[in-house]
Coordinates of C-alpha atoms in Angstrom, one line a residue:
M1 CA 32.0 12.2 -19.3
P2 CA 30.1 8.9 -19.8
Y3 CA 30.6 7.4 -23.4
S4 CA 27.3 8.5 -25.5
V5 CA 26.0 5.6 -27.5
L6 CA 23.4 6.0 -29.8
A7 CA 20.4 3.7 -29.2
E8 CA 20.3 1.8 -32.3
T9 CA 20.8 -1.6 -30.7
I10 CA 19.2 -3.0 -27.5
S11 CA 22.9 -2.7 -25.9
G12 CA 22.5 1.0 -26.6
A13 CA 19.1 1.6 -25.2
M14 CA 20.2 -0.3 -21.8
A15 CA 23.3 2.4 -21.9
K16 CA 21.5 5.1 -22.3
A17 CA 18.9 4.1 -19.7
Y18 CA 22.0 3.5 -17.1
Q19 CA 23.2 6.8 -18.0
N20 CA 20.3 9.2 -18.1
N21 CA 17.4 7.3 -16.4
P22 CA 15.9 9.7 -13.8
D23 CA 14.6 6.9 -11.2
L24 CA 18.4 5.3 -11.3
N25 CA 20.0 9.0 -10.5
A26 CA 17.6 9.2 -7.8
V27 CA 18.8 5.9 -6.3
R28 CA 22.3 7.1 -6.4
A29 CA 21.5 10.3 -4.8
G30 CA 20.1 8.3 -1.7
L31 CA 23.0 6.5 -1.4
R32 CA 25.0 9.5 -1.3
A33 CA 22.7 10.6 1.7
T34 CA 23.4 7.2 3.3
D35 CA 27.1 7.5 2.9
E36 CA 26.6 10.6 5.0
G37 CA 25.5 8.5 7.9
V38 CA 28.6 7.1 8.4
P39 CA 30.4 10.6 9.5
I40 CA 27.3 11.4 11.3
A41 CA 27.9 8.0 13.4
K42 CA 31.7 9.1 14.1
S43 CA 30.7 12.2 15.4
G44 CA 30.3 10.4 18.7
Y45 CA 34.2 10.0 18.8
R46 CA 35.1 13.5 18.5
P47 CA 34.8 16.4 20.6
Q48 CA 32.2 18.7 20.8
I49 CA 33.0 22.7 21.1
S50 CA 31.0 25.3 21.9
A51 CA 31.4 29.2 23.2
A52 CA 29.1 31.7 24.8
V53 CA 29.5 35.5 24.9
T54 CA 27.0 37.4 27.6
G55 CA 26.8 41.2 28.2
S56 CA 24.3 43.4 30.5
A57 CA 24.1 46.7 31.5
T58 CA 22.9 47.8 34.8
R59 CA 21.4 51.2 36.4
L60 CA 21.2 51.6 40.2
G61 CA 19.1 54.0 41.7
T62 CA 19.4 55.4 45.5
E63 CA 17.3 58.1 47.3
N64 CA 17.7 59.5 51.1
L65 CA 14.7 58.7 52.8
F66 CA 15.4 61.3 55.3
G67 CA 16.3 64.0 53.2
R68 CA 13.2 65.9 51.6
G69 CA 13.8 66.5 47.9
T70 CA 17.3 64.7 48.0
P71 CA 18.2 64.1 44.4
L72 CA 18.6 60.6 43.4
V73 CA 22.1 58.8 42.9
N74 CA 22.5 56.8 39.7
E75 CA 25.4 54.4 39.3
D76 CA 25.4 52.7 36.0
Y77 CA 27.9 49.8 34.9
T78 CA 28.2 46.7 32.7
N79 CA 29.2 43.1 32.9
G80 CA 30.3 40.7 30.4
S81 CA 31.5 37.3 30.4
A82 CA 33.2 34.9 27.4
S83 CA 33.8 31.1 27.5
I84 CA 34.6 28.2 25.9
T85 CA 33.8 24.4 26.4
I86 CA 34.9 21.1 24.9
T87 CA 33.2 18.2 25.9
Q88 CA 34.6 14.8 25.0
Q89 CA 33.2 11.2 25.4
I90 CA 35.7 8.8 26.4
F91 CA 33.3 5.9 27.0
D92 CA 29.7 5.4 26.2
G93 CA 29.4 1.8 26.4
F94 CA 30.4 0.8 22.9
Q95 CA 27.2 3.0 21.5
T96 CA 29.3 5.1 18.8
L97 CA 31.6 2.0 17.7
N98 CA 28.2 0.1 17.0
N99 CA 26.3 2.9 15.6
V100 CA 29.6 3.4 12.9
R101 CA 29.3 -0.3 12.2
A102 CA 25.6 0.1 11.6
A103 CA 25.6 3.0 9.4
E104 CA 28.7 1.1 7.5
A105 CA 26.1 -1.7 7.1
N106 CA 23.5 0.5 5.7
V107 CA 26.2 1.7 3.5
F108 CA 26.7 -1.6 2.3
S109 CA 23.2 -2.3 2.1
S110 CA 22.3 0.5 0.0
R111 CA 25.1 -0.6 -2.8
E112 CA 23.7 -3.8 -3.4
T113 CA 19.9 -2.1 -3.4
L114 CA 21.5 0.5 -6.0
K115 CA 22.8 -2.7 -8.2
A116 CA 19.1 -4.0 -8.1
N117 CA 17.8 -0.7 -8.9
E118 CA 20.2 -0.6 -12.0
I119 CA 19.2 -4.2 -12.9
S120 CA 15.7 -3.2 -13.2
I121 CA 15.9 -0.1 -15.1
L122 CA 18.6 -2.1 -17.6
L123 CA 15.7 -4.9 -17.8
A124 CA 13.0 -2.2 -18.7
A125 CA 15.0 -0.7 -21.2
A126 CA 15.5 -3.9 -23.0
Q127 CA 11.7 -4.6 -22.7
S128 CA 10.9 -1.2 -24.0
Y129 CA 13.0 -1.6 -26.7
A130 CA 11.8 -5.1 -27.7
N131 CA 8.0 -3.4 -27.4
I132 CA 8.9 -0.9 -30.0
A133 CA 10.6 -3.4 -32.2
R134 CA 7.5 -5.7 -31.8
D135 CA 5.3 -3.0 -32.4
Q136 CA 7.0 -1.8 -35.2
R137 CA 6.5 -5.0 -37.0
I138 CA 3.1 -5.5 -36.3
V139 CA 2.2 -2.0 -37.9
S140 CA 4.2 -3.2 -41.0
I141 CA 2.4 -6.5 -41.3
R142 CA -1.1 -4.9 -41.3
K143 CA -0.2 -2.0 -43.7
Q144 CA 0.6 -5.2 -45.8
N145 CA -2.5 -6.7 -45.1
L146 CA -4.2 -3.4 -45.6
A147 CA -2.9 -3.3 -49.1
F148 CA -3.6 -7.1 -49.6
L149 CA -7.3 -6.1 -48.8
R150 CA -7.4 -3.4 -51.1
E151 CA -6.1 -5.7 -53.9
Q152 CA -8.5 -8.1 -53.2
L153 CA -11.5 -5.3 -53.0
S154 CA -10.4 -4.1 -56.5
A155 CA -10.2 -7.6 -57.7
A156 CA -13.9 -8.6 -56.4
K157 CA -15.3 -5.4 -58.2
S158 CA -13.7 -6.2 -61.5
R159 CA -15.1 -9.7 -61.3
L160 CA -18.3 -8.3 -60.6
D161 CA -18.2 -5.9 -63.7
V162 CA -17.5 -9.0 -65.7
G163 CA -20.2 -11.0 -64.3
E164 CA -18.0 -13.4 -62.4
G165 CA -18.6 -12.4 -58.9
T166 CA -21.2 -11.3 -56.9
R167 CA -22.2 -8.3 -54.8
T168 CA -21.5 -10.1 -51.6
D169 CA -18.0 -10.8 -52.7
V170 CA -17.4 -7.0 -52.5
S171 CA -19.0 -6.7 -49.7
Q172 CA -16.9 -9.0 -47.8
A173 CA -14.4 -7.3 -49.0
E174 CA -15.1 -4.3 -48.0
A175 CA -15.7 -5.5 -44.3
E176 CA -12.7 -6.8 -44.2
L177 CA -10.6 -3.6 -45.2
A178 CA -12.4 -1.6 -42.8
G179 CA -11.6 -3.8 -40.1
A180 CA -8.0 -3.9 -41.4
Q181 CA -8.0 -0.3 -41.2
A182 CA -9.3 0.0 -37.8
I183 CA -6.7 -2.3 -36.2
L184 CA -3.9 -0.3 -38.1
V185 CA -5.0 2.8 -36.2
N186 CA -4.9 0.5 -32.8
A187 CA -1.3 -0.7 -33.6
V188 CA 0.1 2.9 -34.6
A189 CA -1.4 3.8 -31.3
Q190 CA 0.3 0.8 -29.3
L191 CA 3.7 2.0 -31.0
K192 CA 3.3 5.6 -29.8
Q193 CA 2.7 4.1 -26.3
S194 CA 5.4 1.9 -26.7
E195 CA 7.9 4.8 -27.8
A196 CA 6.8 6.8 -24.9
V197 CA 7.6 4.5 -22.5
Y198 CA 11.0 4.3 -23.9
V199 CA 11.8 8.0 -23.8
Q200 CA 10.3 7.7 -20.0
I201 CA 13.0 4.9 -19.1
V202 CA 16.2 5.7 -21.7
G203 CA 15.8 9.5 -21.7
D204 CA 15.8 9.6 -25.5
A205 CA 13.6 9.2 -28.7
P206 CA 14.0 5.7 -30.2
T207 CA 15.8 5.8 -33.5
G208 CA 16.9 3.1 -35.8
I209 CA 15.1 0.4 -33.6
K210 CA 16.0 -3.2 -35.0
Q211 CA 14.6 -6.5 -34.0
P212 CA 16.9 -7.7 -31.5
A213 CA 17.6 -11.1 -30.9
P214 CA 17.7 -12.8 -27.3
A215 CA 20.6 -12.5 -24.8
S216 CA 23.5 -14.8 -25.0
K217 CA 25.8 -13.1 -22.7
A218 CA 26.1 -14.9 -19.1
L219 CA 23.1 -16.8 -19.7
P220 CA 23.1 -20.0 -17.6
K221 CA 23.5 -23.9 -18.8
S222 CA 20.4 -25.0 -16.8
L223 CA 17.7 -24.1 -14.3
D224 CA 20.0 -25.4 -11.3
Q225 CA 22.7 -23.5 -12.6
A226 CA 20.6 -20.3 -12.7
V227 CA 19.1 -20.8 -9.4
A228 CA 22.5 -21.7 -7.9
A229 CA 23.9 -18.3 -9.1
G230 CA 20.8 -15.9 -8.6
L231 CA 20.8 -17.4 -4.6
R232 CA 25.0 -16.7 -4.7
D233 CA 25.0 -13.4 -6.8
H234 CA 21.8 -11.3 -6.6
P235 CA 22.0 -8.2 -4.8
S236 CA 18.7 -8.1 -3.4
I237 CA 19.7 -11.2 -1.0
A238 CA 23.3 -9.5 -0.2
A239 CA 21.1 -6.2 0.6
A240 CA 18.9 -8.2 3.2
Q241 CA 21.8 -9.7 4.7
Y242 CA 23.8 -6.4 5.3
N243 CA 20.4 -5.3 7.2
V244 CA 20.6 -8.3 9.1
D245 CA 24.1 -6.9 10.3
S246 CA 22.9 -3.3 10.9
A247 CA 20.2 -4.5 12.6
G248 CA 22.5 -6.8 15.0
F249 CA 24.7 -3.4 15.7
R250 CA 21.6 -1.5 16.5
V251 CA 21.0 -4.1 19.1
K252 CA 24.4 -3.7 20.8
S253 CA 24.1 -0.2 20.6
A254 CA 20.8 -0.4 22.4
E255 CA 22.5 -2.4 25.1
G256 CA 24.9 0.3 25.4
T257 CA 22.8 2.5 27.3
M258 CA 22.8 0.4 30.2
L259 CA 26.5 0.6 30.4
P260 CA 28.7 3.0 32.4
G261 CA 29.6 6.2 30.6
V262 CA 32.5 8.5 30.9
V263 CA 32.8 12.1 29.8
I264 CA 35.8 14.7 30.2
Q265 CA 34.8 18.4 29.7
G266 CA 37.0 21.4 29.9
S267 CA 35.9 25.0 29.9
V268 CA 37.8 28.4 30.3
S269 CA 35.9 31.7 30.6
R270 CA 36.0 35.4 31.8
N271 CA 34.1 37.7 33.5
T272 CA 34.6 41.8 33.2
T273 CA 32.9 44.8 34.6
D274 CA 33.7 48.2 34.6
R275 CA 32.0 49.0 38.0
D276 CA 35.6 47.5 39.4
R277 CA 38.4 46.8 37.4
D278 CA 39.6 44.5 40.2
S279 CA 36.8 42.5 40.1
D280 CA 37.7 41.1 36.7
T281 CA 38.2 37.4 36.9
A282 CA 39.0 34.1 34.4
N283 CA 38.5 30.7 35.4
A284 CA 39.6 27.6 33.8
S285 CA 38.5 23.8 34.6
I286 CA 38.5 20.4 33.6
V287 CA 35.9 17.8 34.7
A288 CA 35.9 13.9 34.3
R289 CA 32.4 12.5 34.6
L290 CA 31.2 9.0 35.5
E291 CA 27.7 8.1 34.8
V292 CA 26.1 5.0 35.8
P293 CA 22.6 4.4 34.5
I294 CA 20.3 2.7 36.9
Y295 CA 16.8 3.1 35.7
Q296 CA 15.6 5.1 33.2
G297 CA 11.6 4.4 33.1
G298 CA 12.0 1.1 31.4
A299 CA 12.7 3.0 28.1
E300 CA 16.2 1.4 27.5
Y301 CA 14.5 -1.8 28.2
G302 CA 11.9 -1.5 25.5
Q303 CA 14.3 -0.3 22.9
I304 CA 16.6 -3.2 23.5
R305 CA 13.7 -5.4 22.6
Q306 CA 12.7 -3.4 19.9
A307 CA 16.0 -3.6 18.4
K308 CA 15.7 -7.6 18.8
E309 CA 12.5 -7.7 17.1
R310 CA 13.4 -5.9 14.1
M311 CA 16.7 -8.1 13.8
G312 CA 14.3 -10.8 13.4
Q313 CA 12.4 -9.3 11.1
Q314 CA 15.3 -8.8 9.1
R315 CA 16.5 -12.2 9.3
I316 CA 12.9 -13.4 7.7
L317 CA 13.3 -10.9 5.1
V318 CA 16.7 -12.5 4.0
D319 CA 14.6 -15.8 3.6
S320 CA 11.8 -14.0 2.0
A321 CA 14.2 -12.4 -0.6
R322 CA 16.1 -16.2 -1.3
A323 CA 12.5 -17.2 -2.0
D324 CA 11.8 -14.3 -4.4
V325 CA 15.1 -14.6 -6.3
Q326 CA 14.6 -18.5 -6.6
Q327 CA 10.7 -18.3 -7.8
T328 CA 11.6 -15.5 -10.1
I329 CA 14.5 -17.3 -11.8
I330 CA 12.3 -20.4 -12.5
T331 CA 9.6 -18.5 -13.8
A332 CA 11.9 -16.7 -16.0
H333 CA 13.4 -19.8 -17.0
A334 CA 10.3 -21.5 -17.9
Q335 CA 9.0 -18.5 -20.0
F336 CA 12.3 -18.4 -21.8
E337 CA 12.0 -21.9 -23.0
A338 CA 8.1 -21.7 -23.6
A339 CA 8.9 -18.4 -25.7
L340 CA 11.8 -20.1 -27.9
A341 CA 9.2 -23.1 -28.6
T342 CA 6.4 -21.2 -29.4
T343 CA 8.6 -19.1 -31.8
V344 CA 9.8 -22.1 -33.8
A345 CA 6.1 -23.3 -34.1
N346 CA 5.1 -19.8 -35.2
K347 CA 7.5 -19.6 -37.5
S348 CA 6.0 -23.1 -39.3
Q349 CA 2.6 -21.7 -38.8
V350 CA 3.6 -18.7 -40.9
S351 CA 5.1 -20.8 -43.7
A352 CA 1.8 -23.0 -43.8
A353 CA -0.5 -20.3 -43.3
N354 CA 1.4 -18.2 -46.5
Q355 CA 1.2 -21.7 -48.7
A356 CA -2.5 -22.5 -48.0
L357 CA -3.3 -18.6 -49.2
A358 CA -1.6 -19.4 -52.3
G359 CA -3.4 -21.9 -52.8
V360 CA -7.1 -20.7 -52.2
I361 CA -6.3 -17.6 -54.1
E362 CA -5.4 -20.1 -57.1
E363 CA -8.4 -21.9 -56.3
R364 CA -10.7 -19.4 -56.2
K365 CA -9.2 -18.3 -60.1
V366 CA -10.8 -21.8 -61.1
G367 CA -14.1 -21.3 -59.0
Q368 CA -13.3 -23.8 -56.7
R369 CA -12.8 -21.1 -53.7
T370 CA -14.8 -17.8 -53.0
T371 CA -13.7 -14.4 -51.9
L372 CA -14.7 -15.5 -48.1
D373 CA -12.2 -18.1 -48.4
V374 CA -9.4 -16.1 -49.8
L375 CA -10.0 -13.6 -46.9
D376 CA -10.2 -16.3 -44.2
A377 CA -6.8 -17.6 -45.5
Q378 CA -5.4 -14.0 -45.2
Q379 CA -6.6 -13.4 -41.6
S380 CA -4.7 -16.8 -40.6
V381 CA -1.5 -15.1 -42.2
L382 CA -2.1 -12.3 -40.3
V383 CA -2.5 -14.0 -37.2
A384 CA 0.4 -16.3 -37.6
E385 CA 2.8 -13.5 -38.8
E386 CA 1.8 -11.3 -35.4
S387 CA 2.0 -14.2 -33.2
L388 CA 5.6 -14.9 -34.4
V389 CA 6.4 -11.4 -33.7
T390 CA 5.0 -11.7 -30.3
S391 CA 6.9 -14.6 -29.5
Q392 CA 10.2 -13.3 -30.9
R393 CA 9.7 -10.1 -28.5
N394 CA 8.8 -12.8 -25.4
A395 CA 11.7 -14.4 -26.3
V396 CA 14.0 -11.1 -26.4
V397 CA 12.7 -10.0 -23.2
A398 CA 12.5 -13.7 -21.0
S399 CA 16.2 -13.9 -21.4
Y400 CA 16.9 -10.7 -20.3
S401 CA 14.2 -11.2 -17.4
L402 CA 16.4 -14.4 -16.6
L403 CA 19.4 -12.8 -16.5
A404 CA 18.2 -10.1 -14.0
A405 CA 16.5 -12.5 -12.0
M406 CA 19.9 -14.0 -11.4
G407 CA 21.5 -10.8 -11.0
R408 CA 23.5 -10.8 -13.6
L409 CA 22.1 -8.2 -16.2
T410 CA 25.0 -5.8 -15.5
I411 CA 26.7 -3.6 -17.6
Q412 CA 30.1 -5.7 -17.2
S413 CA 28.3 -8.8 -18.3
Q414 CA 26.5 -7.3 -21.2
G415 CA 29.5 -5.1 -22.3
L416 CA 27.9 -2.1 -22.3
Q417 CA 29.9 0.8 -23.5
V418 CA 29.0 3.7 -20.4
T419 CA 31.2 4.6 -17.6
E420 CA 30.3 2.7 -14.4
Y421 CA 29.0 4.9 -11.8
R422 CA 31.4 3.9 -8.9
A423 CA 29.5 4.3 -5.4
E424 CA 32.9 3.7 -3.4
E425 CA 34.5 7.0 -4.7
H426 CA 31.7 9.5 -2.9
Y427 CA 31.9 7.1 0.1
E428 CA 35.6 7.3 0.8
A429 CA 35.4 11.1 0.1
V430 CA 33.1 11.9 3.0
K431 CA 33.3 9.1 5.4
D432 CA 36.2 10.7 7.5
K433 CA 35.4 14.1 7.1
W434 CA 35.0 16.3 10.1
F435 CA 33.4 19.5 9.0
G436 CA 32.5 21.3 5.6
L437 CA 28.9 22.1 4.1
R438 CA 29.5 21.7 0.4
T439 CA 28.9 18.2 -0.9
V440 CA 31.5 16.3 -3.2
D441 CA 30.0 18.1 -6.4
G442 CA 30.4 21.2 -5.0
R443 CA 26.8 21.9 -3.8

C-alpha cells in the first residue's frame, strides 16, 4: 500500500494527488490497455486452432408406384463429423514482426505520456495548494481591514459626538466599511472555490495549509540550462519520438502485404453414420500454402502511402513538441523571475504603506489630516498586502511550472513520500501471455 501523507505541506498535496487523482489513474489504466497491444500483435506468431462438430438426422421414404395401396418404406439414419484444424503462419512478409515492434513503441510512447500527465497533475496540485494559501491570507487581510474600518467608524462617531468631527467623516467611514464587508464575502467565496479545486485534484479536503516557499530542488541555474534540460528530458518529446518509431514500423508492416506468405495447415477429422457402420471414416491432412499477392485492387498501395504520410506527420509533431517545450520553459522562467522581483518590490510597498498609514493617523489627531485621508491610506495598505500575497503565490507556481516545463517535476526530484507507480510491472506480466481472461489484478 502507498505511504499515506498528510497534505499539510505542498509536497504532501502533490504526493496525495499522485496517489489519488482519478484522471491520473485513468491514464494508468489506459497504459495497461496499451500494454495488451503487444500480446495481440504477437498472436501472429502463434498457431490458430479451431474445432468443429456437426450432426444431422435423415429420413428416407420410398413408395411402390405400380402397386396400389402399397405402404411407404421409411429409413432413418444419422450422420456426424468432428474435426480439428491447426493453422500456422510461417512467413507473412515480416508483418507480425513489425506489428510487434510498433506495439512496443506505442507502449513506450504511452509511458512517456503517463509521465507527462503525472507532471501535469503534480503541478496542478502545487498550484491549488498555493491558491488556497493565497486566498486564506487574503481573507485574513480583509478581516483585519474590516476590524480597522470598524475602529475608524467608531472613532468618527466619537469625534462627531464631541464636536470635533463631521457627519461626512462618519458617512465616509460607513461607506468604506460596507465595501470592506463586500470584498470579504468575495474573498471567502474565492477560498471555497479554491478548496473545491483542491479536493478535485488532490482527493482530500485541505487541512493545515501553510504559506509555501518556491521550489528549490532541481531548479536550473540559468535559462539556457533549463532549455537544454527540457529538450533532453521532457516526456512529451520522448513520446513523440516513440510515435515516429511506431509509425515507421507501420510503414514496413504495410509494405509486407506485398510480399509472399507461407501458411501450414493441419487437420484431423472423423465422419460417422449409423446407416452403414463400415462407412465411418477418419482423415488427416497437412497442407503448405504459398500465397503470392499480385494485385489487390490498389488498397495495398494506398495503405503504404497512408502509413508514410502518418510517419511524416509524427516527425513534424516531434518538432512541434520541442518548440512547445522551449516556449513553455522560457515563459515559466520569465514569470518566475518577474514574480521574485515583484515580491521584493511589494514587500517594500507594504512597509512604506504601513508607515504612511501610521503617519496619517498621527496627523489626523492634530487636525492636519481628515478621516478620508486615513481611509485612503488604509486602502493603500490593503492593496499592497494583497499584491504581496499574490506575487508570493505567483513565485511558487512559477517555480513549479518551470520544473514541469523542463520535465523535472517528479516524485523523485521532489522527494515525495509516496510509492512510485511502476508501469513496467504490468507490461512484463502480460507481454508474453498466450491465454487468460483475467487481468493482472484479478478482474
